[in-house]
CSV table of C-alpha atoms in Angstrom, one decimal:
chain,number,residue,atom,x,y,z
A,1353,MET,CA,-12.0,3.7,29.9
A,1354,SER,CA,-15.3,2.5,28.6
A,1355,PRO,CA,-16.2,-1.2,28.9
A,1356,GLY,CA,-16.0,-1.6,25.1
A,1357,ALA,CA,-12.5,-0.1,25.0
A,1358,HIS,CA,-11.3,-2.3,27.8
A,1359,GLU,CA,-12.6,-5.4,26.1
A,1360,ARG,CA,-10.9,-4.3,22.9
A,1361,TRP,CA,-7.5,-3.8,24.6
A,1362,SER,CA,-7.8,-7.0,26.6
A,1363,GLY,CA,-8.3,-9.0,23.4
A,1364,ARG,CA,-11.8,-10.2,24.4
A,1365,VAL,CA,-14.9,-9.3,22.5
A,1366,ARG,CA,-18.1,-9.7,24.6
A,1367,SER,CA,-20.4,-7.8,22.2
A,1368,THR,CA,-20.4,-6.3,18.8
A,1369,ARG,CA,-19.2,-3.0,20.2
A,1370,LEU,CA,-15.7,-3.7,18.9
A,1371,VAL,CA,-17.0,-3.8,15.4
A,1372,ASP,CA,-18.7,-0.5,15.9
A,1373,MET,CA,-15.4,1.1,17.1
A,1374,THR,CA,-13.3,0.2,14.0
A,1375,THR,CA,-13.1,2.2,10.8
A,1376,ARG,CA,-12.6,1.0,7.3
A,1377,TRP,CA,-9.7,2.8,5.7
A,1378,THR,CA,-7.9,3.0,2.4
A,1379,LEU,CA,-4.2,3.9,1.8
A,1380,THR,CA,-4.1,6.7,-0.8
A,1381,ILE,CA,-1.0,7.4,-2.9
A,1382,ASP,CA,-1.2,10.6,-4.8
A,1383,CYS,CA,0.4,10.4,-8.3
A,1384,THR,CA,0.6,12.1,-11.6
A,1385,SER,CA,0.4,8.9,-13.6
A,1386,PRO,CA,-2.1,6.5,-11.9
A,1387,ALA,CA,-1.7,3.7,-14.4
A,1388,VAL,CA,2.1,3.6,-14.1
A,1389,VAL,CA,2.0,3.7,-10.3
A,1390,ALA,CA,-0.8,1.2,-10.1
A,1391,ALA,CA,1.1,-1.3,-12.2
A,1392,PHE,CA,4.1,-0.9,-9.9
A,1393,TRP,CA,2.1,-1.5,-6.7
A,1394,LYS,CA,0.3,-4.5,-8.2
A,1395,GLU,CA,3.7,-6.1,-8.8
A,1396,ALA,CA,5.0,-5.0,-5.4
A,1397,LEU,CA,2.0,-6.2,-3.3
A,1398,GLY,CA,0.3,-8.8,-5.4
A,1399,TYR,CA,-2.8,-6.6,-5.6
A,1400,VAL,CA,-5.3,-6.6,-8.4
A,1401,ASP,CA,-7.6,-3.9,-9.9
A,1402,ALA,CA,-10.7,-3.3,-7.8
A,1403,LEU,CA,-14.0,-4.6,-9.3
A,1404,PRO,CA,-16.6,-2.0,-10.2
A,1405,PRO,CA,-19.2,-1.2,-7.6
A,1406,ALA,CA,-22.1,-3.7,-7.2
A,1407,GLY,CA,-24.7,-3.5,-9.9
A,1408,PHE,CA,-22.3,-2.3,-12.6
A,1409,ALA,CA,-20.7,-4.5,-15.2
A,1410,SER,CA,-17.7,-2.1,-15.6
A,1411,TRP,CA,-16.1,1.0,-14.2
A,1412,GLU,CA,-17.2,2.7,-17.5
A,1413,ALA,CA,-20.8,1.9,-16.7
A,1414,TRP,CA,-20.4,3.3,-13.2
A,1415,PHE,CA,-18.7,6.5,-14.5
A,1416,VAL,CA,-21.6,7.1,-16.9
A,1417,ALA,CA,-24.2,6.4,-14.2
A,1418,SER,CA,-22.4,8.7,-11.8
A,1419,GLY,CA,-22.0,11.5,-14.3
A,1420,VAL,CA,-18.2,11.4,-14.3
A,1421,PRO,CA,-16.9,13.3,-17.4
A,1422,GLU,CA,-15.2,11.1,-19.8
A,1423,ASP,CA,-12.0,13.1,-19.7
A,1424,GLU,CA,-11.7,12.1,-16.0
A,1425,TRP,CA,-12.1,8.3,-16.4
A,1426,ASP,CA,-8.4,7.7,-16.2
A,1427,ASP,CA,-7.8,10.1,-13.3
A,1428,GLY,CA,-7.1,7.3,-10.8
A,1429,ALA,CA,-6.8,3.6,-10.0
A,1430,ALA,CA,-8.2,1.4,-7.2
A,1431,LEU,CA,-6.3,-1.7,-6.1
A,1432,VAL,CA,-7.3,-4.5,-3.7
A,1433,ASP,CA,-5.7,-7.4,-2.0
A,1434,PRO,CA,-7.2,-10.4,-3.9
A,1435,LEU,CA,-7.6,-12.3,-0.5
A,1436,GLY,CA,-9.5,-9.3,1.0
A,1437,VAL,CA,-7.2,-9.1,4.0
A,1438,ALA,CA,-5.1,-6.0,3.5
A,1439,PRO,CA,-6.5,-2.5,3.0
A,1440,PRO,CA,-7.3,-1.3,-0.5
A,1441,LEU,CA,-5.1,1.3,-2.3
A,1442,SER,CA,-6.5,4.4,-4.0
A,1443,LEU,CA,-4.2,6.1,-6.5
A,1444,PRO,CA,-5.8,9.5,-7.5
A,1445,ARG,CA,-4.2,11.7,-10.2
A,1446,VAL,CA,-2.9,15.0,-8.7
A,1447,ARG,CA,-1.2,17.9,-10.6
A,1448,GLU,CA,1.7,18.4,-8.3
A,1449,GLU,CA,4.7,16.1,-8.2
A,1450,LYS,CA,6.0,14.7,-5.0
A,1451,SER,CA,8.3,17.2,-3.3
A,1452,VAL,CA,9.3,16.0,0.2
A,1453,LYS,CA,10.0,12.7,2.1
A,1454,ASN,CA,7.1,10.6,3.0
A,1455,ARG,CA,6.1,10.7,6.7
A,1456,LEU,CA,4.2,7.5,6.3
A,1457,HIS,CA,5.5,4.6,4.3
A,1458,LEU,CA,5.0,0.9,3.7
A,1459,ASP,CA,7.4,-1.8,4.9
A,1460,LEU,CA,7.3,-4.8,2.6
A,1461,GLN,CA,8.2,-7.6,5.1
A,1462,VAL,CA,9.8,-10.2,2.9
A,1463,SER,CA,12.7,-11.5,5.0
A,1464,GLY,CA,11.1,-13.1,8.0
A,1465,GLY,CA,12.7,-10.6,10.4
A,1466,ARG,CA,15.9,-10.4,12.4
A,1467,ALA,CA,15.3,-13.8,14.0
A,1468,GLN,CA,16.1,-15.4,10.6
A,1469,PRO,CA,19.7,-16.1,9.4
A,1470,ALA,CA,21.3,-13.0,7.9
A,1471,GLY,CA,22.1,-14.8,4.6
A,1472,SER,CA,18.5,-15.9,4.0
A,1473,ARG,CA,17.2,-12.4,4.9
A,1474,ARG,CA,19.7,-10.8,2.5
A,1475,GLU,CA,18.6,-13.1,-0.3
A,1476,ALA,CA,14.9,-12.4,0.2
A,1477,ILE,CA,15.5,-8.7,0.4
A,1478,ARG,CA,17.8,-8.6,-2.7
A,1479,ALA,CA,15.4,-10.8,-4.8
A,1480,THR,CA,12.4,-8.5,-4.0
A,1481,VAL,CA,14.5,-5.3,-4.6
A,1482,ALA,CA,15.6,-6.7,-8.0
A,1483,ARG,CA,12.0,-7.6,-9.0
A,1484,LEU,CA,10.8,-4.1,-8.0
A,1485,VAL,CA,13.6,-2.3,-9.8
A,1486,ARG,CA,12.6,-4.2,-13.0
A,1487,ALA,CA,9.0,-3.0,-12.3
A,1488,GLY,CA,10.2,0.6,-12.3
A,1489,GLY,CA,11.2,1.2,-8.6
A,1490,ALA,CA,14.6,2.6,-7.5
A,1491,VAL,CA,16.9,1.9,-4.7
A,1492,VAL,CA,17.3,5.0,-2.4
A,1493,ALA,CA,19.5,3.5,0.4
A,1494,GLU,CA,20.6,0.3,2.0
A,1495,HIS,CA,20.8,0.0,5.8
A,1496,HIS,CA,22.9,-2.6,7.6
A,1497,VAL,CA,22.9,-3.7,11.2
A,1498,ASP,CA,26.1,-5.4,12.5
A,1499,ASP,CA,27.3,-5.8,8.9
A,1500,ALA,CA,24.1,-7.6,7.8
A,1501,LEU,CA,21.6,-6.1,5.4
A,1502,ASP,CA,18.6,-5.0,7.5
A,1503,HIS,CA,16.4,-3.2,4.9
A,1504,VAL,CA,16.5,-1.3,1.6
A,1505,VAL,CA,14.7,2.0,1.2
A,1506,MET,CA,13.2,2.2,-2.3
A,1507,SER,CA,10.9,4.5,-4.2
A,1508,ASP,CA,8.1,3.8,-6.6
A,1509,PRO,CA,8.1,5.3,-10.2
A,1510,GLU,CA,7.0,8.7,-8.8
A,1511,GLY,CA,9.4,8.8,-5.8
A,1512,ASN,CA,7.1,7.6,-3.0
A,1513,GLU,CA,9.4,5.8,-0.5
A,1514,PHE,CA,8.9,2.4,1.0
A,1515,CYS,CA,11.2,-0.2,2.6
A,1516,VAL,CA,11.9,-3.8,1.7
A,1517,VAL,CA,12.6,-5.4,5.1
């Protein structure tokens, strides 16, 4: 193991090498209706529309400067955490609809975990589920542990699964 890797795993940073070892990433959710799916995930996560790139007053100005054909201007959406902590979401338009279960999904951690009283966990999960159903989501399944609600599997308006935990 290299010294930089050891320092990373031991939780100590003695140089800027740790910064060099990380990679920025974006979570991408393919969809057929970016505006609909973006509106849902803004409600679910509290995200906001991404600002246009630096030096541009609007996305339209960036599209024009970048040579993006006008008929492609609504081919996606970009969302960001307003606090700048969580990764951004990219929602590109694709032609094909979702056809199989997600292998990767989000867990919206709203209940405080199993260390919390079952009743308060249930209330937090149910309140979030109700809000997201109103926003266009759907309940797929409920999962219980020892007769207590543990998590609810949901889907966004295009069927992409996630859990409310």
